Short mmCIF file of C-alpha atoms and ligand atoms in Angstrom, two decimals:
data_model
loop_
_atom_site.label_atom_id
_atom_site.label_comp_id
_atom_site.label_asym_id
_atom_site.label_seq_id
_atom_site.Cartn_x
_atom_site.Cartn_y
_atom_site.Cartn_z
CA UNK V 542 136.48 187.59 41.89
CA UNK V 543 136.17 184.14 43.42
CA UNK V 544 139.74 182.46 45.03
CA UNK V 545 140.33 180.33 41.59
CA UNK V 546 139.93 183.17 39.05
CA UNK V 547 142.27 184.85 40.91
CA UNK V 548 144.80 182.52 41.40
CA UNK V 549 144.42 181.35 37.92
CA UNK V 550 145.17 184.66 37.17
CA UNK V 551 147.60 185.66 39.20
CA UNK V 552 149.62 182.96 37.01
CA UNK V 553 148.78 183.91 33.11
CA UNK V 554 149.33 187.90 33.76
CA UNK V 555 152.79 187.45 35.01
CA UNK V 556 153.44 189.32 32.70
CA UNK V 557 151.72 192.90 33.24
CA UNK V 558 154.10 195.49 33.77
CA UNK V 559 152.17 198.22 36.07
CA UNK V 560 154.52 200.90 37.19
CA UNK V 561 152.99 201.50 40.38
CA UNK V 562 153.17 205.05 40.77
CA UNK V 563 156.35 206.77 42.90
CA UNK V 564 155.05 207.04 46.84
CA UNK V 565 156.05 210.71 46.16
CA UNK V 566 154.13 211.21 43.08
CA UNK V 567 150.54 212.48 44.32
CA UNK V 568 148.17 210.06 43.55
CA UNK V 569 144.76 211.66 41.78
CA UNK V 570 142.63 209.10 40.69
CA UNK V 571 142.70 205.69 41.81
CA UNK V 572 141.39 202.65 39.70
CA UNK V 573 141.24 200.07 42.38
CA UNK V 574 140.74 196.00 40.97
CA UNK V 575 137.67 197.40 38.83
CA UNK V 576 135.61 194.80 37.21
CA UNK V 577 132.80 194.93 35.49
CA UNK V 578 130.33 192.81 34.41
CA UNK V 579 127.37 193.46 32.25
CA UNK V 580 124.25 191.29 32.44
CA UNK V 581 123.51 189.44 29.36
CA UNK V 582 121.38 186.34 28.15
CA UNK V 583 124.23 183.76 28.58
CA UNK V 584 125.23 184.62 32.36
CA UNK V 585 127.30 187.87 31.98
CA UNK V 586 129.89 189.71 29.93
CA UNK V 587 133.06 190.54 31.48
CA UNK V 588 133.94 194.07 29.98
CA UNK V 589 136.83 195.08 32.67
CA UNK V 590 138.75 192.22 34.49
CA UNK V 591 140.69 192.94 37.67
CA UNK V 592 142.08 196.93 36.56
CA UNK V 593 144.15 198.33 38.58
CA UNK V 594 145.68 201.81 37.41
CA UNK V 595 146.70 205.10 39.86
CA UNK V 596 146.76 208.52 38.25
CA UNK V 597 149.17 211.18 38.78
CA UNK V 598 147.79 214.95 39.32
CA UNK V 599 148.08 216.95 36.26
CA UNK V 600 148.97 213.69 34.48
CA UNK V 601 147.65 212.75 31.08
CA UNK V 602 146.81 209.10 30.89
CA UNK V 603 145.83 207.02 28.07
CA UNK V 604 143.92 204.11 27.82
CA UNK V 605 143.87 202.48 24.38
CA UNK V 606 143.08 199.35 23.28
CA UNK V 607 140.99 197.41 20.29
CA UNK V 608 136.95 197.98 20.55
CA UNK V 609 135.46 196.49 22.87
CA UNK V 610 138.27 195.88 25.69
CA UNK V 611 136.71 197.79 28.17
CA UNK V 612 138.13 201.40 27.64
CA UNK V 613 133.98 203.06 27.93
CA UNK V 614 133.17 201.12 30.63
CA UNK V 615 136.53 201.87 32.52
CA UNK V 616 135.81 206.19 32.18
CA UNK V 617 131.91 205.40 33.02
CA UNK V 618 133.09 204.00 35.90
CA UNK V 619 135.19 206.15 36.55
CA UNK V 620 132.43 209.09 36.18
CA UNK V 621 129.70 207.22 38.18
CA UNK V 622 128.11 206.30 35.21
CA UNK V 623 129.04 202.55 35.77
CA UNK V 624 128.98 200.79 38.70
CA UNK V 625 131.68 198.72 39.71
CA UNK V 626 131.41 194.89 40.09
CA UNK V 627 133.86 194.70 42.02
CA UNK V 628 136.33 197.13 43.39
CA UNK V 629 136.86 200.83 43.84
CA UNK V 630 137.20 204.35 42.32
CA UNK V 631 139.26 206.75 44.12
CA UNK V 632 139.71 210.74 43.83
CA UNK V 633 140.56 212.88 45.66
CA UNK V 634 141.83 210.34 48.23
CA UNK V 635 138.14 210.03 48.55
CA UNK V 636 136.36 206.74 47.71
CA UNK V 637 134.10 208.13 45.57
CA UNK V 638 132.80 204.65 44.33
CA UNK V 639 129.16 205.42 46.02
CA UNK V 640 128.38 208.95 44.84
CA UNK V 641 126.93 210.27 42.19
CA UNK V 642 128.38 211.84 38.89
CA UNK V 643 128.06 215.26 39.58
CA UNK V 644 129.71 215.02 43.19
CA UNK V 645 132.72 213.73 42.18
CA UNK V 646 134.33 216.62 40.08
CA UNK V 647 134.80 215.37 36.58
CA UNK V 648 133.99 216.19 33.54
CA UNK V 649 133.24 213.81 30.58
CA UNK V 650 133.85 214.67 26.74
CA UNK V 651 132.24 212.29 24.58
CA UNK V 652 132.98 211.24 20.89
CA UNK V 653 129.74 212.76 19.84
CA UNK V 654 129.54 216.47 21.06
CA UNK V 655 126.20 217.21 20.91
CA UNK V 656 126.24 220.92 21.41
CA UNK V 657 122.87 222.51 21.68
CA UNK V 658 122.09 223.86 18.13
CA UNK V 659 119.78 226.65 19.09
CA UNK V 660 122.43 227.88 21.66
CA UNK V 661 125.34 230.17 20.78
CA UNK V 662 128.90 229.38 21.62
CA UNK V 663 128.80 231.44 24.81
CA UNK V 664 125.24 230.19 25.82
CA UNK V 665 126.67 226.53 25.48
CA UNK V 666 129.73 227.10 27.40
CA UNK V 667 127.24 228.82 30.19
CA UNK V 668 125.01 226.20 30.17
CA UNK V 669 126.61 224.10 32.52
CA UNK V 670 127.32 226.82 34.85
CA UNK V 671 123.67 228.68 34.48
CA UNK V 672 122.35 224.91 36.20
CA UNK V 673 124.14 224.71 39.24
CA UNK V 674 123.44 228.27 39.67
CA UNK V 675 126.61 230.30 39.09
CA UNK V 676 126.33 233.87 39.82
CA UNK V 677 126.37 235.84 36.52
CA UNK V 678 129.04 238.11 36.69
CA UNK V 679 131.42 234.44 37.72
CA UNK V 680 129.75 232.86 34.73
CA UNK V 681 130.68 235.52 32.21
CA UNK V 682 134.56 235.10 33.79
CA UNK V 683 134.58 231.97 33.26
CA UNK V 684 133.19 231.61 29.74
CA UNK V 685 135.86 234.71 29.00
CA UNK V 686 138.80 232.40 30.33
CA UNK V 687 138.08 229.21 28.78
CA UNK V 688 137.08 231.08 24.83
CA UNK V 689 140.89 232.27 26.02
CA UNK V 690 142.64 228.81 26.88
CA UNK V 691 140.80 227.26 23.46
CA UNK V 692 141.36 230.43 21.19
CA UNK V 693 137.67 230.15 19.93
CA UNK V 694 137.21 233.98 21.56
CA UNK V 695 135.92 235.44 18.09
CA UNK V 696 133.05 232.75 17.81
CA UNK V 697 131.46 233.31 20.87
CA UNK V 698 128.04 235.11 19.21
CA UNK V 699 128.22 232.23 16.71
CA UNK V 700 125.33 228.99 15.93
CA UNK V 701 127.09 225.60 16.26
CA UNK V 702 125.96 225.54 12.73
CA UNK V 703 128.17 228.41 11.51
CA UNK V 704 131.30 226.50 12.72
CA UNK V 705 133.58 223.72 11.88
CA UNK V 706 133.63 220.04 13.11
CA UNK V 707 137.10 221.02 14.61
CA UNK V 708 135.11 224.53 16.19
CA UNK V 709 132.57 222.37 17.83
CA UNK V 710 134.99 219.99 19.42
CA UNK V 711 136.56 222.64 20.98
CA UNK V 712 133.55 224.59 22.00
CA UNK V 713 132.65 221.01 23.49
CA UNK V 714 135.62 221.02 25.08
CA UNK V 715 135.14 224.39 26.59
CA UNK V 716 131.75 223.27 28.07
CA UNK V 717 134.39 220.63 30.35
CA UNK V 718 136.92 223.21 31.02
CA UNK V 719 134.11 226.10 32.41
CA UNK V 720 133.70 223.94 35.14
CA UNK V 721 137.05 223.62 36.85
CA UNK V 722 136.79 219.86 37.44
CA UNK V 723 139.10 218.30 38.92
CA UNK V 724 139.31 215.36 36.24
CA UNK V 725 138.72 215.24 32.92
CA UNK V 726 137.40 212.42 31.05
CA UNK V 727 137.19 212.02 27.38
CA UNK V 728 136.37 209.21 25.16
CA UNK V 729 137.87 209.23 21.44
CA UNK V 730 137.18 212.53 21.72
CA UNK V 731 138.70 213.02 18.27
CA UNK V 732 137.24 210.30 16.34
CA UNK V 733 134.55 212.16 14.37
CA UNK V 734 136.81 214.42 13.13
CA UNK V 735 138.60 213.47 9.56
CA UNK V 736 142.23 212.46 9.71
CA UNK V 737 143.86 215.74 8.89
CA UNK V 738 142.06 217.77 11.60
CA UNK V 739 142.13 214.95 14.20
CA UNK V 740 146.12 215.17 13.95
CA UNK V 741 145.82 219.04 14.39
CA UNK V 742 143.40 218.53 17.32
CA UNK V 743 145.69 216.18 18.72
CA UNK V 744 148.07 219.16 19.00
CA UNK V 745 146.39 221.02 20.23
CA UNK V 746 144.91 219.17 23.05
CA UNK V 747 148.48 218.47 23.91
CA UNK V 748 148.91 222.51 24.48
CA UNK V 749 145.22 222.95 26.27
CA UNK V 750 146.73 219.73 28.54
CA UNK V 751 149.37 222.54 29.38
CA UNK V 752 147.69 224.63 29.70
CA UNK V 753 145.05 223.64 32.18
CA UNK V 754 147.38 221.31 34.14
CA UNK V 755 144.56 219.09 34.91
CA UNK V 756 144.38 215.50 35.55
CA UNK V 757 143.04 213.96 32.21
CA UNK V 758 142.03 210.15 31.26
CA UNK V 759 141.55 209.81 27.85
CA UNK V 760 139.92 206.83 25.87
CA UNK V 761 141.16 205.92 21.78
CA UNK V 762 141.60 203.00 20.34
CA UNK V 763 144.11 204.98 18.36
CA UNK V 764 147.90 203.84 19.10
CA UNK V 765 149.16 206.99 17.13
CA UNK V 766 147.20 209.04 19.12
CA UNK V 767 147.48 207.06 22.44
CA UNK V 768 151.33 207.79 21.58
CA UNK V 769 151.47 210.90 21.24
CA UNK V 770 149.02 212.17 23.85
CA UNK V 771 149.76 209.91 26.64
CA UNK V 772 152.21 211.10 29.58
CA UNK V 773 151.43 206.94 30.23
CA UNK V 774 149.66 205.03 28.49
CA UNK V 775 147.31 201.89 29.38
CA UNK V 776 147.17 199.12 26.93
CA UNK V 777 144.06 196.86 27.64
CA UNK V 778 142.78 193.75 26.07
CA UNK V 779 139.56 192.31 26.61
CA UNK V 780 138.91 193.65 29.82
CA UNK V 781 142.75 193.34 30.96
CA UNK V 782 145.35 195.76 31.40
CA UNK V 783 148.70 194.71 29.49
CA UNK V 784 150.69 196.89 30.07
CA UNK V 785 151.13 200.77 31.50
CA UNK V 786 154.32 202.59 30.71
CA UNK V 787 155.36 205.69 29.15
CA UNK V 788 154.91 205.57 24.92
CA UNK V 789 158.42 204.73 24.33
CA UNK V 790 158.80 202.08 26.81
CA UNK V 791 155.89 200.16 25.47
CA UNK V 792 157.47 200.72 21.99
CA UNK V 793 160.56 199.60 23.21
CA UNK V 794 160.11 197.29 25.54
CA UNK V 795 156.62 195.72 24.67
CA UNK V 796 156.34 193.60 27.74
CA UNK V 797 153.82 190.32 25.53
CA UNK V 798 153.01 190.08 22.01
CA UNK V 799 149.69 191.68 22.23
CA UNK V 800 151.49 194.99 23.22
CA UNK V 801 153.99 194.34 20.64
CA UNK V 802 151.54 193.87 17.42
CA UNK V 803 149.02 196.77 18.43
CA UNK V 804 151.60 199.39 19.37
CA UNK V 805 153.37 200.94 16.53
CA UNK V 806 152.62 201.30 12.73
CA UNK V 807 153.18 199.17 10.67
CA UNK V 808 153.09 196.94 13.09
CA UNK V 809 155.94 194.35 14.20
CA UNK V 810 156.51 191.67 11.85
CA UNK V 811 156.31 187.92 13.57
CA UNK V 812 157.85 185.75 11.67
CA UNK V 813 157.74 182.02 11.81
CA UNK V 814 161.46 181.52 12.71
CA UNK V 815 162.56 178.30 14.90
CA UNK V 816 165.31 179.22 17.68
CA UNK V 817 168.13 176.48 17.27
CA UNK V 818 171.00 175.91 19.44
CA UNK V 819 174.73 176.17 17.45
CA UNK V 820 177.36 173.63 17.62
CA UNK V 821 179.51 176.36 19.84
CA UNK V 822 176.74 178.12 22.07
CA UNK V 823 174.49 180.74 20.79
CA UNK V 824 172.10 180.49 18.57
CA UNK V 825 170.13 181.56 15.30
CA UNK V 826 166.95 182.17 14.34
CA UNK V 827 165.85 180.01 11.16
CA UNK V 828 163.55 179.80 8.65
CA UNK V 829 163.52 177.55 5.18
CA UNK V 830 164.76 180.54 3.13
CA UNK V 831 167.46 182.46 5.87
CA UNK V 832 168.69 182.50 8.93
CA UNK V 833 170.41 185.19 11.23
CA UNK V 834 172.26 184.26 14.19
CA UNK V 835 171.37 186.15 17.49
CA UNK V 836 173.97 188.48 19.40
CA UNK V 837 175.44 187.09 22.66
CA UNK V 838 173.00 189.26 24.39
CA UNK V 839 169.93 187.66 23.11
CA UNK V 840 171.51 184.27 23.26
CA UNK V 841 172.31 185.22 27.01
CA UNK V 842 168.84 185.80 27.58
CA UNK V 843 167.14 182.78 25.74
CA UNK V 844 169.65 181.17 28.70
CA UNK V 845 168.54 182.75 31.62
CA UNK V 846 164.78 182.10 30.14
CA UNK V 847 165.22 178.28 30.06
CA UNK V 848 162.82 177.34 28.19
CA UNK V 849 162.43 175.27 24.92
CA UNK V 850 163.47 177.73 21.91
CA UNK V 851 161.71 176.27 19.50
CA UNK V 852 158.70 177.41 21.01
CA UNK V 853 160.31 180.78 19.94
CA UNK V 854 158.83 183.53 18.02
CA UNK V 855 160.78 186.16 16.17
CA UNK V 856 159.55 189.80 16.48
CA UNK V 857 161.32 192.67 14.41
CA UNK V 858 159.57 196.32 13.92
CA UNK V 859 159.90 197.56 9.48
CA UNK V 860 162.46 199.88 10.83
CA UNK V 861 164.92 197.41 11.56
CA UNK V 862 164.61 195.97 8.63
CA UNK V 863 167.22 197.85 6.38
CA UNK V 864 168.05 197.52 2.87
CA UNK V 865 171.83 195.84 3.01
CA UNK V 866 173.51 198.14 0.14
CA UNK V 867 172.67 201.38 2.01
CA UNK V 868 174.72 199.38 5.66
CA UNK V 869 178.15 199.07 4.01
CA UNK V 870 180.11 197.18 6.40
CA UNK V 871 177.40 197.23 8.88
CA UNK V 872 175.77 194.02 6.65
CA UNK V 873 177.75 190.91 7.55
CA UNK V 874 176.78 187.13 6.76
CA UNK V 875 174.98 187.19 10.31
CA UNK V 876 172.71 189.56 9.94
CA UNK V 877 171.73 189.91 6.48
CA UNK V 878 169.03 188.07 4.98
CA UNK V 879 167.60 188.03 1.10
CA UNK V 880 163.89 188.32 0.55
CA UNK V 881 161.74 188.92 -2.30
CA UNK V 882 160.14 192.41 -2.68
CA UNK V 883 156.40 192.37 -3.71
CA UNK V 884 155.86 196.19 -3.52
CA UNK V 885 157.24 199.12 -2.47
CA UNK V 886 155.64 202.73 -0.87
CA UNK V 887 157.13 205.18 -1.02
CA UNK V 888 156.56 207.43 2.36
CA UNK V 889 158.92 210.43 1.32
CA UNK V 890 160.75 209.53 4.01
CA UNK V 891 161.00 206.33 4.15
CA UNK V 892 159.64 203.64 1.90
CA UNK V 893 157.93 200.94 2.96
CA UNK V 894 159.00 197.23 1.48
CA UNK V 895 156.58 194.10 1.39
CA UNK V 896 158.18 191.14 1.68
CA UNK V 897 158.08 187.68 1.50
CA UNK V 898 161.12 184.69 1.88
CA UNK V 899 160.01 183.84 -1.42
CA UNK V 900 158.76 184.77 -5.14
CA UNK V 901 155.88 182.07 -3.40
CA UNK V 902 154.50 184.80 -1.07
CA UNK V 903 154.24 181.92 2.21
CA UNK V 904 153.55 185.08 4.15
CA UNK V 905 154.61 188.48 4.15
CA UNK V 906 156.81 190.84 6.48
CA UNK V 907 157.18 194.66 6.52
CA UNK V 908 160.50 196.90 5.99
CA UNK V 909 160.68 200.65 6.58
CA UNK V 910 164.16 201.14 4.35
CA UNK V 911 165.83 205.03 3.48
CA UNK V 912 164.12 206.67 0.32
CA UNK V 913 167.62 206.24 -1.08
CA UNK V 914 166.90 202.43 -1.18
CA UNK V 915 167.10 201.00 -4.50
CA UNK V 916 165.55 197.66 -4.09
CA UNK V 917 163.06 196.86 -6.85
CA UNK V 918 159.79 194.99 -6.54
CA UNK V 919 159.39 191.83 -8.40
CA UNK V 920 163.12 191.16 -7.21
CA UNK V 921 165.28 189.57 -4.65
CA UNK V 922 167.32 192.34 -2.26
CA UNK V 923 169.59 192.00 0.80
CA UNK V 924 168.04 193.32 4.24
CA UNK V 925 170.22 193.60 7.05
CA UNK V 926 168.24 193.06 10.15
CA UNK V 927 169.04 195.35 13.36
CA UNK V 928 169.84 192.59 15.95
CA UNK V 929 170.21 194.67 18.70
CA UNK V 930 166.51 195.46 18.15
CA UNK V 931 165.10 191.61 17.77
CA UNK V 932 162.24 190.60 20.39
CA UNK V 933 161.50 186.81 20.89
CA UNK V 934 158.20 185.70 21.98
CA UNK V 935 156.97 183.23 24.45
CA UNK V 936 154.37 181.23 22.22
CA UNK V 937 152.00 179.50 25.67
CA UNK V 938 152.07 182.93 27.02
CA UNK V 939 153.10 185.59 24.85
CA UNK V 940 155.51 187.12 26.85
CA UNK V 941 158.40 188.82 25.43
CA UNK V 942 161.05 187.32 26.82
CA UNK V 943 164.07 189.86 25.83
CA UNK V 944 162.54 193.04 28.23
P1 ADP I 449 135.62 200.11 24.29
O1 ADP I 449 135.14 201.01 24.85
O2 ADP I 449 136.80 199.40 24.25
O3 ADP I 449 135.01 199.79 22.80
P2 ADP I 449 133.42 198.91 25.94
O4 ADP I 449 133.92 199.09 27.28
O5 ADP I 449 132.52 199.97 25.38
O6 ADP I 449 134.53 198.58 25.26
O7 ADP I 449 133.05 197.53 26.02
C1 ADP I 449 133.45 196.43 26.70
C2 ADP I 449 132.73 195.01 26.41
O8 ADP I 449 130.96 195.05 27.23
C3 ADP I 449 131.98 194.69 25.00
O9 ADP I 449 132.46 193.47 25.05
C4 ADP I 449 130.07 195.63 25.06
O10 ADP I 449 129.60 194.50 24.65
C5 ADP I 449 130.03 195.29 26.55
N1 ADP I 449 129.26 196.71 27.03
C6 ADP I 449 129.00 197.42 27.06
N2 ADP I 449 128.19 198.49 27.40
C7 ADP I 449 127.74 197.21 27.12
C8 ADP I 449 126.56 196.91 28.31
N3 ADP I 449 125.56 198.13 28.37
N4 ADP I 449 125.26 196.12 28.33
C9 ADP I 449 126.30 195.25 27.51
N5 ADP I 449 127.58 194.67 27.27
C10 ADP I 449 127.76 195.85 27.10
MG1 MG I 450 134.25 202.81 23.75
#
């Protein structure tokens, strides 16, 4: 990258939180200033933009982001299937940037598991070892061990056509495990499965990872998969790292509006409120219809930030908006708003409310309230905002000034 792109990049990625690994933790894979440009008719697509991530030994690291953000490209570059335009890949303290895929000690599992249909499960599992000329007793031993680990021992003599989707995916995983790689690379391995099986396999992957204890880099566009599987999660957007950290940290302290909106379901609400100073200090968030007083902490944050409060957007997660009728004394004029209930969706454990500031519905936002709530559709409801959970985003940079 040229100097000019570097410096402009430095300016607008000030919100990036990289959570650098501790020095006493062993780094297994290092993605080091990686950029990848694909040639096309219009002079190139910047698929990965100056990405650096240190992955610790044994860690389950998830790369998550919307379609086209550069996840697959990053993974394929680690695997050696793509050449970096800039930057390097390190595995086991070795710069592997110039090495062939088979020389890197990695095994990749794809979305499309493509088992050999004419081979049994045993033959499918043996194949990666046979082509590498392993002795047959070692092949047998590793296949048995892998089948055991994946709990598919009783399926060894079946053909793939006699397996369910989940079983096929397990065999595909097995083909990577038998090779005993130092690093697993997985590209949306569950996305061909139906929703229920996907959730089940997610749990199994967690268990398998605990047993195998191998460094894993896992790619998905599904934030729920990222949250449940990752020791740490790297959120990418347009080829750039937005935030890297443990799942709960991304949820509680999203560094910018992109991460705030991407992690969490239903997503965080962004309300078109003006942040206006109060006469005797402090601020309130005000729309045409309601106002919420900022906590002292949040007001101090706005002061410290020092920008124009009119250029802030208020973010609040659905579960931090509750039925005021159930809040007792905790609901006060400072934290309670009135909104029109458009739709109620009972989820069993919660009710999702689709709300708008007036019956006309200029915009909508979502609340996740207790199933005991008695609010009704097509009526106004009093809602209590958990003000300590409010986020404020700088409209210009997208940065969350509250973290
Ligand atoms: P993801 O896996 O996050 O969906 P990809 O890494 O596949 O994203 O793609 C990142 C960007 O690079 C996209 O804009 C995509 O269109 C482009 N891209 C990916 N592979 C190629 C390729 N072989 N040639 C040209 N452009 C590509
Ligand atoms: Mg992809």
